[in-house]
mmCIF file of C-alpha atoms in Angstrom:
data_model
loop_
_atom_site.group_PDB
_atom_site.id
_atom_site.type_symbol
_atom_site.label_atom_id
_atom_site.label_comp_id
_atom_site.label_asym_id
_atom_site.label_seq_id
_atom_site.Cartn_x
_atom_site.Cartn_y
_atom_site.Cartn_z
ATOM 1 C CA LEU A 82 -14.306 55.967 10.429
ATOM 2 C CA LYS A 83 -12.001 54.114 12.804
ATOM 3 C CA SER A 84 -14.670 54.117 15.504
ATOM 4 C CA ASN A 85 -17.599 53.214 13.246
ATOM 5 C CA PRO A 86 -16.636 51.866 9.832
ATOM 6 C CA SER A 87 -19.342 51.477 7.191
ATOM 7 C CA ASN A 88 -19.374 51.693 3.419
ATOM 8 C CA ASN A 89 -21.585 54.781 3.249
ATOM 9 C CA GLU A 90 -19.552 56.724 5.766
ATOM 10 C CA GLU A 91 -16.265 55.702 4.203
ATOM 11 C CA LYS A 92 -17.377 56.961 0.812
ATOM 12 C CA GLU A 93 -18.559 60.255 2.282
ATOM 13 C CA ALA A 94 -15.336 60.643 4.298
ATOM 14 C CA GLN A 95 -13.150 59.950 1.252
ATOM 15 C CA THR A 96 -15.100 62.545 -0.772
ATOM 16 C CA GLN A 97 -14.630 65.155 1.956
ATOM 17 C CA LEU A 98 -10.948 64.287 2.294
ATOM 18 C CA THR A 99 -10.421 64.684 -1.461
ATOM 19 C CA LYS A 100 -12.223 68.028 -1.361
ATOM 20 C CA SER A 101 -10.126 69.094 1.624
ATOM 21 C CA ASP A 102 -6.869 68.238 -0.208
ATOM 22 C CA GLU A 103 -8.073 70.181 -3.245
ATOM 23 C CA LEU A 104 -8.905 73.252 -1.123
ATOM 24 C CA GLN A 105 -5.489 73.147 0.557
ATOM 25 C CA ARG A 106 -3.861 73.020 -2.878
ATOM 26 C CA LEU A 107 -5.945 76.008 -4.037
ATOM 27 C CA HIS A 108 -5.015 77.845 -0.819
ATOM 28 C CA SER A 109 -1.285 77.353 -1.499
ATOM 29 C CA GLN A 110 -1.746 78.577 -5.064
ATOM 30 C CA ALA A 111 -3.722 81.630 -3.863
ATOM 31 C CA LEU A 112 -0.982 82.587 -1.374
ATOM 32 C CA SER A 113 1.662 82.116 -4.046
ATOM 33 C CA ALA A 114 -0.288 84.296 -6.522
ATOM 34 C CA TYR A 115 -0.711 86.977 -3.832
ATOM 35 C CA GLN A 116 3.028 86.962 -3.049
ATOM 36 C CA GLN A 117 3.798 87.253 -6.769
ATOM 37 C CA GLU A 118 1.373 90.232 -6.940
ATOM 38 C CA ASP A 119 -0.924 88.401 -9.365
ATOM 39 C CA TYR A 120 -4.003 89.635 -7.513
ATOM 40 C CA GLU A 121 -6.491 88.708 -10.228
ATOM 41 C CA ALA A 122 -5.421 85.047 -10.088
ATOM 42 C CA ALA A 123 -5.448 85.123 -6.273
ATOM 43 C CA ILE A 124 -9.038 86.452 -6.259
ATOM 44 C CA SER A 125 -10.158 83.733 -8.666
ATOM 45 C CA LEU A 126 -8.627 80.988 -6.460
ATOM 46 C CA LEU A 127 -10.024 82.524 -3.260
ATOM 47 C CA ASP A 128 -13.486 82.673 -4.871
ATOM 48 C CA GLU A 129 -13.354 78.893 -5.287
ATOM 49 C CA ILE A 130 -12.254 78.279 -1.699
ATOM 50 C CA LEU A 131 -14.738 80.724 -0.157
ATOM 51 C CA ALA A 132 -17.602 79.084 -2.053
ATOM 52 C CA VAL A 133 -16.970 76.139 0.328
ATOM 53 C CA CYS A 134 -15.326 77.799 3.355
ATOM 54 C CA VAL A 135 -17.872 80.605 3.626
ATOM 55 C CA TRP A 136 -17.040 81.465 7.252
ATOM 56 C CA ASP A 137 -13.256 81.827 6.937
ATOM 57 C CA ALA A 138 -12.451 85.360 8.109
ATOM 58 C CA GLU A 139 -8.754 85.230 7.212
ATOM 59 C CA LEU A 140 -9.451 84.201 3.625
ATOM 60 C CA ARG A 141 -11.927 87.060 3.306
ATOM 61 C CA GLU A 142 -9.302 89.475 4.642
ATOM 62 C CA LEU A 143 -6.808 88.167 2.096
ATOM 63 C CA ARG A 144 -9.315 88.572 -0.746
ATOM 64 C CA ALA A 145 -10.072 92.102 0.509
ATOM 65 C CA GLU A 146 -6.349 92.943 0.244
ATOM 66 C CA CYS A 147 -6.396 91.677 -3.350
ATOM 67 C CA TYR A 148 -9.462 93.781 -4.155
ATOM 68 C CA ILE A 149 -7.733 96.861 -2.717
ATOM 69 C CA LYS A 150 -4.677 96.218 -4.910
ATOM 70 C CA GLU A 151 -6.961 95.721 -7.934
ATOM 71 C CA GLY A 152 -8.741 99.039 -7.281
ATOM 72 C CA GLU A 153 -12.084 97.515 -6.263
ATOM 73 C CA PRO A 154 -12.677 99.116 -2.844
ATOM 74 C CA SER A 155 -16.409 98.355 -2.582
ATOM 75 C CA LYS A 156 -15.752 94.608 -2.931
ATOM 76 C CA ALA A 157 -12.984 94.890 -0.329
ATOM 77 C CA ILE A 158 -15.421 96.581 2.090
ATOM 78 C CA SER A 159 -17.912 93.735 1.621
ATOM 79 C CA ASP A 160 -15.292 91.098 2.560
ATOM 80 C CA LEU A 161 -13.929 93.143 5.464
ATOM 81 C CA LYS A 162 -17.425 93.670 6.903
ATOM 82 C CA ALA A 163 -17.947 89.901 6.830
ATOM 83 C CA ALA A 164 -14.532 89.366 8.467
ATOM 84 C CA ALA A 165 -15.413 91.896 11.201
ATOM 85 C CA LYS A 166 -18.502 89.828 12.064
ATOM 86 C CA LEU A 167 -16.781 86.437 11.784
ATOM 87 C CA LYS A 168 -13.796 87.189 14.013
ATOM 88 C CA ASN A 169 -14.199 88.589 17.540
ATOM 89 C CA ASP A 170 -12.578 91.948 18.308
ATOM 90 C CA ASN A 171 -11.456 92.388 14.691
ATOM 91 C CA THR A 172 -10.133 95.926 15.104
ATOM 92 C CA GLU A 173 -7.957 95.553 11.996
ATOM 93 C CA ALA A 174 -10.986 94.973 9.753
ATOM 94 C CA PHE A 175 -12.802 98.034 11.142
ATOM 95 C CA TYR A 176 -9.651 100.127 10.684
ATOM 96 C CA LYS A 177 -9.281 99.031 7.057
ATOM 97 C CA ILE A 178 -12.976 99.657 6.285
ATOM 98 C CA SER A 179 -12.699 103.136 7.802
ATOM 99 C CA ARG A 180 -9.568 103.900 5.761
ATOM 100 C CA ILE A 181 -11.227 102.790 2.517
ATOM 101 C CA TYR A 182 -14.308 104.929 3.148
ATOM 102 C CA TYR A 183 -12.021 107.858 3.978
ATOM 103 C CA GLN A 184 -10.058 107.445 0.734
ATOM 104 C CA LEU A 185 -13.357 107.306 -1.176
ATOM 105 C CA GLY A 186 -14.414 110.626 0.351
ATOM 106 C CA ASP A 187 -17.142 109.203 2.585
ATOM 107 C CA HIS A 188 -16.007 110.822 5.834
ATOM 108 C CA GLU A 189 -19.261 110.074 7.709
ATOM 109 C CA LEU A 190 -19.110 106.302 7.151
ATOM 110 C CA SER A 191 -15.370 106.392 7.853
ATOM 111 C CA LEU A 192 -16.064 108.017 11.231
ATOM 112 C CA SER A 193 -18.746 105.442 12.047
ATOM 113 C CA GLU A 194 -16.416 102.480 11.303
ATOM 114 C CA VAL A 195 -13.391 103.862 13.168
ATOM 115 C CA ARG A 196 -15.622 104.357 16.220
ATOM 116 C CA GLU A 197 -16.446 100.628 16.077
ATOM 117 C CA CYS A 198 -12.700 99.920 16.224
ATOM 118 C CA LEU A 199 -12.262 102.156 19.267
ATOM 119 C CA LYS A 200 -15.234 100.510 21.017
ATOM 120 C CA LEU A 201 -13.241 97.268 20.871
ATOM 121 C CA ASP A 202 -9.912 98.839 21.818
ATOM 122 C CA GLN A 203 -9.793 102.477 22.911
ATOM 123 C CA ASP A 204 -5.977 102.399 22.901
ATOM 124 C CA HIS A 205 -5.687 101.238 19.265
ATOM 125 C CA LYS A 206 -3.052 103.676 17.948
ATOM 126 C CA GLN A 207 -3.934 103.544 14.235
ATOM 127 C CA CYS A 208 -7.665 103.830 14.858
ATOM 128 C CA PHE A 209 -7.236 106.700 17.318
ATOM 129 C CA SER A 210 -5.000 108.610 14.913
ATOM 130 C CA LEU A 211 -7.485 108.100 12.051
ATOM 131 C CA TYR A 212 -10.409 108.993 14.341
ATOM 132 C CA LYS A 213 -8.854 112.369 15.228
ATOM 133 C CA GLN A 214 -8.250 113.188 11.547
ATOM 134 C CA VAL A 215 -11.719 112.131 10.330
ATOM 135 C CA LYS A 216 -13.493 113.803 13.239
ATOM 136 C CA LYS A 217 -11.727 117.108 12.571
ATOM 137 C CA LEU A 218 -12.522 116.967 8.844
ATOM 138 C CA ASN A 219 -16.118 115.899 9.462
ATOM 139 C CA LYS A 220 -16.647 118.794 11.883
ATOM 140 C CA GLN A 221 -15.257 121.326 9.389
ATOM 141 C CA ILE A 222 -17.479 120.052 6.559
ATOM 142 C CA GLU A 223 -20.601 120.042 8.780
ATOM 143 C CA SER A 224 -19.786 123.559 9.939
ATOM 144 C CA ALA A 225 -19.264 124.768 6.331
ATOM 145 C CA GLU A 226 -22.598 123.283 5.239
ATOM 146 C CA GLU A 227 -24.348 124.976 8.166
ATOM 147 C CA LEU A 228 -22.856 128.323 7.080
ATOM 148 C CA ILE A 229 -24.133 127.748 3.530
ATOM 149 C CA ARG A 230 -27.633 127.039 4.870
ATOM 150 C CA GLU A 231 -27.425 130.355 6.774
ATOM 151 C CA GLY A 232 -26.340 132.186 3.606
ATOM 152 C CA ARG A 233 -22.941 133.079 5.136
ATOM 153 C CA TYR A 234 -21.033 132.329 1.939
ATOM 154 C CA GLU A 235 -17.742 134.124 2.738
ATOM 155 C CA ASP A 236 -17.430 132.217 6.019
ATOM 156 C CA ALA A 237 -18.305 128.952 4.283
ATOM 157 C CA ILE A 238 -15.572 129.554 1.682
ATOM 158 C CA ASN A 239 -13.012 130.090 4.463
ATOM 159 C CA LYS A 240 -14.175 126.889 6.164
ATOM 160 C CA TYR A 241 -13.847 124.848 2.961
ATOM 161 C CA GLU A 242 -10.362 126.290 2.440
ATOM 162 C CA SER A 243 -9.555 124.888 5.907
ATOM 163 C CA VAL A 244 -10.885 121.488 4.761
ATOM 164 C CA MET A 245 -8.317 121.471 1.938
ATOM 165 C CA LYS A 246 -5.543 122.246 4.427
ATOM 166 C CA THR A 247 -6.743 119.554 6.857
ATOM 167 C CA GLU A 248 -6.625 116.858 4.148
ATOM 168 C CA PRO A 249 -4.126 117.693 1.382
ATOM 169 C CA GLU A 250 -3.307 114.043 0.597
ATOM 170 C CA VAL A 251 -6.711 112.693 -0.553
ATOM 171 C CA PRO A 252 -7.688 114.545 -3.757
ATOM 172 C CA ILE A 253 -11.456 113.958 -3.515
ATOM 173 C CA TYR A 254 -11.753 116.291 -0.505
ATOM 174 C CA ALA A 255 -10.122 119.151 -2.403
ATOM 175 C CA THR A 256 -12.445 118.549 -5.366
ATOM 176 C CA ARG A 257 -15.543 118.475 -3.130
ATOM 177 C CA ALA A 258 -14.369 121.598 -1.286
ATOM 178 C CA LYS A 259 -13.834 123.452 -4.580
ATOM 179 C CA GLU A 260 -17.280 122.350 -5.776
ATOM 180 C CA ARG A 261 -18.852 123.930 -2.678
ATOM 181 C CA ILE A 262 -16.662 127.063 -2.951
ATOM 182 C CA CYS A 263 -17.829 127.421 -6.568
ATOM 183 C CA HIS A 264 -21.427 127.201 -5.263
ATOM 184 C CA CYS A 265 -20.788 129.857 -2.582
ATOM 185 C CA LEU A 266 -19.147 132.257 -5.038
ATOM 186 C CA SER A 267 -22.022 131.858 -7.480
ATOM 187 C CA LYS A 268 -24.622 132.437 -4.741
ATOM 188 C CA ASN A 269 -22.618 135.426 -3.505
ATOM 189 C CA GLN A 270 -22.721 136.902 -7.013
ATOM 190 C CA GLN A 271 -18.925 136.808 -7.357
ATOM 191 C CA ALA A 272 -19.305 135.688 -10.961
ATOM 192 C CA THR A 273 -15.708 135.918 -12.239
ATOM 193 C CA GLU A 274 -14.278 133.943 -9.324
ATOM 194 C CA ALA A 275 -17.165 131.464 -9.479
ATOM 195 C CA ILE A 276 -16.523 130.745 -13.177
ATOM 196 C CA LYS A 277 -12.811 130.209 -12.459
ATOM 197 C CA VAL A 278 -13.341 127.769 -9.554
ATOM 198 C CA CYS A 279 -16.249 125.935 -11.218
ATOM 199 C CA THR A 280 -14.073 125.463 -14.328
ATOM 200 C CA GLU A 281 -11.302 123.945 -12.172
ATOM 201 C CA VAL A 282 -13.819 121.427 -10.791
ATOM 202 C CA LEU A 283 -15.151 120.635 -14.271
ATOM 203 C CA GLN A 284 -11.646 119.984 -15.590
ATOM 204 C CA LEU A 285 -11.421 117.208 -12.977
ATOM 205 C CA GLU A 286 -15.049 116.054 -13.275
ATOM 206 C CA PRO A 287 -16.572 117.148 -16.619
ATOM 207 C CA THR A 288 -20.022 115.766 -15.698
ATOM 208 C CA ASN A 289 -20.267 117.356 -12.233
ATOM 209 C CA VAL A 290 -23.886 118.565 -12.320
ATOM 210 C CA ASN A 291 -23.553 120.913 -9.322
ATOM 211 C CA ALA A 292 -20.552 122.712 -10.808
ATOM 212 C CA LEU A 293 -22.291 122.982 -14.204
ATOM 213 C CA LYS A 294 -25.379 124.546 -12.611
ATOM 214 C CA ASP A 295 -23.366 126.948 -10.469
ATOM 215 C CA ARG A 296 -21.193 128.016 -13.427
ATOM 216 C CA ALA A 297 -24.354 128.552 -15.483
ATOM 217 C CA GLU A 298 -25.685 130.851 -12.750
ATOM 218 C CA ALA A 299 -22.390 132.756 -12.770
ATOM 219 C CA TYR A 300 -22.518 133.103 -16.578
ATOM 220 C CA LEU A 301 -26.055 134.547 -16.249
ATOM 221 C CA LEU A 302 -24.734 137.205 -13.851
ATOM 222 C CA GLU A 303 -22.166 138.161 -16.509
ATOM 223 C CA ASP A 304 -24.816 138.174 -19.303
ATOM 224 C CA LEU A 305 -22.929 135.348 -21.041
ATOM 225 C CA TYR A 306 -26.093 133.640 -22.240
ATOM 226 C CA GLU A 307 -24.548 131.357 -24.876
ATOM 227 C CA GLU A 308 -22.125 129.949 -22.299
#
């Protein structure tokens, strides 16, 4: 404006300046809400800012943190993926995406994302530690599934018991392992044990179709037709 004053440009500049002041005010409020752990309010304010500042990686990372706290991991992943593209060498975003996938039980996607982190920085301590854990778990699950395909059910059960030892902290892996053990026991005609393990799975997930089918097969072996 100083270099080339004109009415049109002045009006446009004043509009943008007003908008800029408003966005800074919203940003302060969003940070304050985040610090006070009012994540819902922070998300609402960040939505307004990001509607204008679409390419702001740090704001997306902040909103992702809020989504994580609010128990909305898929929305957090969406923001973190955008942040990983918007900011060069964003190892932190890849690490967080990998961790979320891991917590959700998606070990294959977790492995893929943590590898992206290590491509950017092979000495990244957190990513390397997570990579070793996910790789070990992934290998055990793949190996167990291969044993099931070969009909080696006893060996597969042992392998899935190892999975539960490898990851005792994230409950979904134990549930998935038990679901597959229930399948192996049913296929191996160990009906009593199959019914017991399948029931444990169904107490956690009453609508687990695989466990229902495998328990039904085990009931058939025991001539428990009503069940």
